[in-house]
PDB file of C-alpha atoms in Angstrom:
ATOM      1  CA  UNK A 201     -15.549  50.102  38.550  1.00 74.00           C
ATOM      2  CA  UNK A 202     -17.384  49.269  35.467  1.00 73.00           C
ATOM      3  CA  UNK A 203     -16.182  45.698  35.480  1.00 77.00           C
ATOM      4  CA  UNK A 204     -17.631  45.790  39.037  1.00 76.00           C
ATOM      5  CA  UNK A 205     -20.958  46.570  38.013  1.00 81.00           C
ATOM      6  CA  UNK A 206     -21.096  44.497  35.222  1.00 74.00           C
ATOM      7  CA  UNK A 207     -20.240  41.680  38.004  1.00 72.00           C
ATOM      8  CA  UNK A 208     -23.308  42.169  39.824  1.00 79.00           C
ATOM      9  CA  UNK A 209     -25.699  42.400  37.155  1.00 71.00           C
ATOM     10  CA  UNK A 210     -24.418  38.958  35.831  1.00 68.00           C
ATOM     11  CA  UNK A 211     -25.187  37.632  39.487  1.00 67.00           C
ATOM     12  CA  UNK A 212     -28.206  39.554  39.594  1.00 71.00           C
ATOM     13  CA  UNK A 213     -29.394  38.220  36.237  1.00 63.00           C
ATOM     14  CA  UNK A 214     -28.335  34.246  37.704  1.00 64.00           C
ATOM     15  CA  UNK A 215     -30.045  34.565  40.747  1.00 63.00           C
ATOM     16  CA  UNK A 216     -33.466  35.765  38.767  1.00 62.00           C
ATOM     17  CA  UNK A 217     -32.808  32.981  36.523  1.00 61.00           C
ATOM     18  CA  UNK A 218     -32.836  30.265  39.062  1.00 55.00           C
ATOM     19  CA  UNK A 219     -35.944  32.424  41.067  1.00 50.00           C
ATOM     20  CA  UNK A 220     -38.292  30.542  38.437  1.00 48.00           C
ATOM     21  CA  UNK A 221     -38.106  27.290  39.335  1.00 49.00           C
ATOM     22  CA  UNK A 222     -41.623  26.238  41.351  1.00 47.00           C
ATOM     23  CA  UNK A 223     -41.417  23.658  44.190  1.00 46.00           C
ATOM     24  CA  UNK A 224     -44.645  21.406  44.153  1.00 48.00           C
ATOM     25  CA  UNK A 225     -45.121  21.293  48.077  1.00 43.00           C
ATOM     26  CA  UNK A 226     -47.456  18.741  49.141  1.00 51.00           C
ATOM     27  CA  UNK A 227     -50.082  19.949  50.915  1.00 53.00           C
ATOM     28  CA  UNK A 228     -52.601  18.292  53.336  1.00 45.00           C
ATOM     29  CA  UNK A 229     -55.139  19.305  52.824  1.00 52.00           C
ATOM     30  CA  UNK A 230     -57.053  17.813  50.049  1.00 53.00           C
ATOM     31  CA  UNK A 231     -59.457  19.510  47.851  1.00 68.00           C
ATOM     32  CA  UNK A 232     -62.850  17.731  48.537  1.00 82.00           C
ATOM     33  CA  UNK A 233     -65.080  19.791  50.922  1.00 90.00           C
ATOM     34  CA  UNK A 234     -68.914  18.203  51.239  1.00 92.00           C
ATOM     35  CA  UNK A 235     -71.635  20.072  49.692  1.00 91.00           C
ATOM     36  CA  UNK A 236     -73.516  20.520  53.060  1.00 91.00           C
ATOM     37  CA  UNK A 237     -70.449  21.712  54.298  1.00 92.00           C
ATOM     38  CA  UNK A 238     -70.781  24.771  51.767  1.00 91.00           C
ATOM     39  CA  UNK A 239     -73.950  25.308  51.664  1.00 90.00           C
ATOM     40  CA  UNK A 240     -74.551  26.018  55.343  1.00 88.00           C
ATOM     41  CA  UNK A 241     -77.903  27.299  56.973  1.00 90.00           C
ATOM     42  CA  UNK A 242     -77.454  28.417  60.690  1.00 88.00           C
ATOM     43  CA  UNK A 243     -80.810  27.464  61.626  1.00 87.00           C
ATOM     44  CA  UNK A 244     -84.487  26.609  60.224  1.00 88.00           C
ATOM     45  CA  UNK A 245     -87.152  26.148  62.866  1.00 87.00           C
ATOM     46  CA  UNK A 246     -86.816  23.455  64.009  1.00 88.00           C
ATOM     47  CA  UNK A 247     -83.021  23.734  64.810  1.00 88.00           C
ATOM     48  CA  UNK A 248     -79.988  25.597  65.338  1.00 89.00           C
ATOM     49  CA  UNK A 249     -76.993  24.268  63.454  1.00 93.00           C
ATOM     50  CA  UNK A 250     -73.266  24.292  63.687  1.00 93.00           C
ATOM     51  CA  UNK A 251     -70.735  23.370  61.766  1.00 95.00           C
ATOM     52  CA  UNK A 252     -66.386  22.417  61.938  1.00 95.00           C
ATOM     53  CA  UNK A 253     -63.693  20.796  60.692  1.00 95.00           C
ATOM     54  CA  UNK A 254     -60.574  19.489  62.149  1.00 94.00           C
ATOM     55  CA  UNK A 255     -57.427  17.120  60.733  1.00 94.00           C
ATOM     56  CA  UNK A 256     -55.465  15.227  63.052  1.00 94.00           C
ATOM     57  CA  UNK A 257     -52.608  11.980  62.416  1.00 93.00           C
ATOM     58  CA  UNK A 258     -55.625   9.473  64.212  1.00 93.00           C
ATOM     59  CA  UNK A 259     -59.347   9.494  62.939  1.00 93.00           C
ATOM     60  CA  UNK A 260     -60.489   9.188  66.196  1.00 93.00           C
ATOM     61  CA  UNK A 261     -58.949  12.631  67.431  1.00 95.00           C
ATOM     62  CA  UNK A 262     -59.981  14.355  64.183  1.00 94.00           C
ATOM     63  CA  UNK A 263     -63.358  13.467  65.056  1.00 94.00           C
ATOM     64  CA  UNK A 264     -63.444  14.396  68.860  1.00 94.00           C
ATOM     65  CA  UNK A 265     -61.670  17.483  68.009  1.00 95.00           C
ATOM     66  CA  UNK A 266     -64.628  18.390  65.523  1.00 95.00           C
ATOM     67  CA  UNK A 267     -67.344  17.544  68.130  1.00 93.00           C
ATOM     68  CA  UNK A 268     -65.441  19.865  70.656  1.00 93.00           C
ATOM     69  CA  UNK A 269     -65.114  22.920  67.945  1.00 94.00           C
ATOM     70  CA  UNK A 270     -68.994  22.487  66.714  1.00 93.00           C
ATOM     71  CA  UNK A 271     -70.038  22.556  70.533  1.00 90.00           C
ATOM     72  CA  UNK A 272     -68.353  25.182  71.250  1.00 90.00           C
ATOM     73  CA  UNK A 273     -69.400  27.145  68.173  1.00 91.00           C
ATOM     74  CA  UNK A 274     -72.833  26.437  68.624  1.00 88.00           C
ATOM     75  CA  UNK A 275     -72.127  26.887  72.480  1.00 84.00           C
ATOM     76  CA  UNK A 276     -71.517  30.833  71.206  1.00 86.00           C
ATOM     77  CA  UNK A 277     -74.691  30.776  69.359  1.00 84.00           C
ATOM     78  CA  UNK A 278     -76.728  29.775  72.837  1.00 79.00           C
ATOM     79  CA  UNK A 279     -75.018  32.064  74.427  1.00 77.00           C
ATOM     80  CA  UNK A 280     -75.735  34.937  72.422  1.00 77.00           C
ATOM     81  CA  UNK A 281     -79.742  33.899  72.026  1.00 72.00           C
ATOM     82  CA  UNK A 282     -79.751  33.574  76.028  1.00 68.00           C
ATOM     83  CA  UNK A 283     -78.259  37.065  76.573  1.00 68.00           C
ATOM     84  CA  UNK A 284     -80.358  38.830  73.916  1.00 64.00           C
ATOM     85  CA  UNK A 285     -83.457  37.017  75.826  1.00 59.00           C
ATOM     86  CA  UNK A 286     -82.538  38.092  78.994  1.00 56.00           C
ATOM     87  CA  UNK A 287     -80.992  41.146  79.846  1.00 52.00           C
ATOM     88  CA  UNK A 288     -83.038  42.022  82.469  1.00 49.00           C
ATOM     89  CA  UNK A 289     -85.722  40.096  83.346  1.00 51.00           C
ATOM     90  CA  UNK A 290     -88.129  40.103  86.856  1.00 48.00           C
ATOM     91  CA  UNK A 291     -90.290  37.212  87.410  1.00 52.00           C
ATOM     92  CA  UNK A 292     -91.631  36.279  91.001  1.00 50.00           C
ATOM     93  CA  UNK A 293     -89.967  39.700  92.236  1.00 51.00           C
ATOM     94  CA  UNK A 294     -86.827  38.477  91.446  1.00 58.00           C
ATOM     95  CA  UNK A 295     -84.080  39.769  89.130  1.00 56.00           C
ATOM     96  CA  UNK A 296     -82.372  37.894  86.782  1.00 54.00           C
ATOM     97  CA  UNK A 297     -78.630  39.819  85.485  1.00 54.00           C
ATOM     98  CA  UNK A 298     -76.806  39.218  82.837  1.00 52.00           C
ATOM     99  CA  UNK A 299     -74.053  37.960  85.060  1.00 53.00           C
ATOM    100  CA  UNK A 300     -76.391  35.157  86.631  1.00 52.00           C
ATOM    101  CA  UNK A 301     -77.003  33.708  82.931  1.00 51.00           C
ATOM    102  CA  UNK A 302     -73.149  33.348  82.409  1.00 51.00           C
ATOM    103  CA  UNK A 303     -72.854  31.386  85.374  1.00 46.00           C
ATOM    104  CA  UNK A 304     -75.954  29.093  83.892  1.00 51.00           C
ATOM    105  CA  UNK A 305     -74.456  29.004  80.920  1.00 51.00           C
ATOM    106  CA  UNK A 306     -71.144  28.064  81.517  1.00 53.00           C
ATOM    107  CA  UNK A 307     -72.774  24.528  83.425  1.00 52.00           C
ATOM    108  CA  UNK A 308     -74.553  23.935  80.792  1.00 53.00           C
ATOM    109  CA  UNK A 309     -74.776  19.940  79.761  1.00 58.00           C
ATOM    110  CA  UNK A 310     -74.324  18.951  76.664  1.00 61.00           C
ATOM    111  CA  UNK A 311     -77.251  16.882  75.847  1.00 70.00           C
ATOM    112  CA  UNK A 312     -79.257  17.578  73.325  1.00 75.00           C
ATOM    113  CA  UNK A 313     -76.822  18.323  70.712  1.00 84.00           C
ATOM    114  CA  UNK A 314     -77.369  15.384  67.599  1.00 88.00           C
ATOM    115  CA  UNK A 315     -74.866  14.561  64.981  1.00 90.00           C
ATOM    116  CA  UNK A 316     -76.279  15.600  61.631  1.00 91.00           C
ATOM    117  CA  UNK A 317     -73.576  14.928  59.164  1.00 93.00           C
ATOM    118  CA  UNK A 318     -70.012  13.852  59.228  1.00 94.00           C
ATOM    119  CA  UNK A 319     -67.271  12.754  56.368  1.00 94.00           C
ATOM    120  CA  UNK A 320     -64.165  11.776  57.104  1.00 93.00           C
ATOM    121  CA  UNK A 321     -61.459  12.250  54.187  1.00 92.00           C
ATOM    122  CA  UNK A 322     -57.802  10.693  54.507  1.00 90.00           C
ATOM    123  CA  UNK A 323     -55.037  13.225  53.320  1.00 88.00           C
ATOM    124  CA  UNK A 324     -52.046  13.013  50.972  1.00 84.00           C
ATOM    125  CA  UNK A 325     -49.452  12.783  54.387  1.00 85.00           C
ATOM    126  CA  UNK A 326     -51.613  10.370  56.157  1.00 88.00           C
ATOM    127  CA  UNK A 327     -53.637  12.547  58.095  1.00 92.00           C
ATOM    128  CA  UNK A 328     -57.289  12.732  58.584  1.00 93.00           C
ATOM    129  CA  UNK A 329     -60.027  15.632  57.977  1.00 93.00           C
ATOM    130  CA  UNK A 330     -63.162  15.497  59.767  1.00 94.00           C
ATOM    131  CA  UNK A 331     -66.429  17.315  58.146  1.00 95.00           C
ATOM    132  CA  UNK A 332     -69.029  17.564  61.139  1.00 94.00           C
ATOM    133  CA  UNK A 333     -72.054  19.322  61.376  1.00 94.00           C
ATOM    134  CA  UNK A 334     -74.502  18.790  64.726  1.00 93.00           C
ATOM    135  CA  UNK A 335     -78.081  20.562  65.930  1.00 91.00           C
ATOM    136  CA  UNK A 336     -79.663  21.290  68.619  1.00 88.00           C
ATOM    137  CA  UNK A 337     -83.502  21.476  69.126  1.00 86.00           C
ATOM    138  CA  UNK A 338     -85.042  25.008  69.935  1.00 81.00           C
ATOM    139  CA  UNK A 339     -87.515  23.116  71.801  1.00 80.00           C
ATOM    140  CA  UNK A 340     -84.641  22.135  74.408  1.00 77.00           C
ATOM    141  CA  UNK A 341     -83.480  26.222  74.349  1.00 70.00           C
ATOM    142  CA  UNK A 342     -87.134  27.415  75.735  1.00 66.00           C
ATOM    143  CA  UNK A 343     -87.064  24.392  78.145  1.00 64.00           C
ATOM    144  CA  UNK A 344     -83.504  25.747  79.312  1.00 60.00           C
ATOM    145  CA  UNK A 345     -85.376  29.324  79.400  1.00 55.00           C
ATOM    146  CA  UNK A 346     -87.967  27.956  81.427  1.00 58.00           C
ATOM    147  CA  UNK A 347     -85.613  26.615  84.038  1.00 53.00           C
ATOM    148  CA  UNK A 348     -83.384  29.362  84.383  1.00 53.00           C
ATOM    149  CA  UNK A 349     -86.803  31.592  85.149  1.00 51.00           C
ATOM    150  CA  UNK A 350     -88.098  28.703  88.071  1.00 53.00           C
ATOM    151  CA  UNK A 351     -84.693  28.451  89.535  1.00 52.00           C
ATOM    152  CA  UNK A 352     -84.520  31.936  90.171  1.00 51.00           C
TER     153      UNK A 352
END
């Protein structure tokens, strides 16, 4: 019995010794993140800003898959502003629900957005990270306003 035990604490004590050996994996994504990137603002006056980041094997797809996560975050941000704006709103006699500004919203175009920044870094396994950050006038959000209240 004892020899047993003292048989599994020598394989205990092997396996811990081999336990500290560290793997260096390589990883893809590489340490260089633009400034801009960091040091976000979500809007000024002028603008409302959004921001994403995507890695794909082709540049081109890293980039379109950017475009498509910045629209859609900034998308959520239009969203939300046209839902706090009008929760219930009567012009003309006419009601305007929540549930007819989701409709609106949903066909909404995307013109209007502009590209403010982008960097595109190549990775250690040959892959490609897009930085991407786009705006969209307020001046185009009141306009949008506007027409949801005359097409009602």
């Amino acid at each position: 019995m004892k020899y047993m035990i003292f048989l599994i604490f020598v394989f205990a004590l092997f396996l811990n010794s081999c336990s500290n050996k560290y793997f260096n994996l390589d990883n893809d994504i590489d340490n260089k993140v633009p400034a801009w990137f960091i040091d976000f603002k979500d809007e000024d006056e002028k603008n409302i800003y959004a921001i994403a980041t995507s890695i794909s094997p082709d540049m081109q797809l890293s980039l379109e898959k950017s475009k498509m996560l910045a629209l859609n975050n900034i998308a959520q941000k239009l969203k939300g502003l046209l839902d706090s704006n009008f929760k219930v709103s009567s012009v003309n006699e006419k009601v305007i629900t929540e549930g007819d500004v989701n409709i609106i919203v949903e066909n909404f175009s995307t013109r209007g957005f502009k590209e403010q920044q982008r960097e595109i870094f190549k990775t250690k396994g040959d892959r490609y990270r897009t930085y991407l950050k786009i705006s969209l006038e307020k001046a185009l959000i009141k306009s949008f306003d506007d027409y949801i209240i005359e097409n009602r």
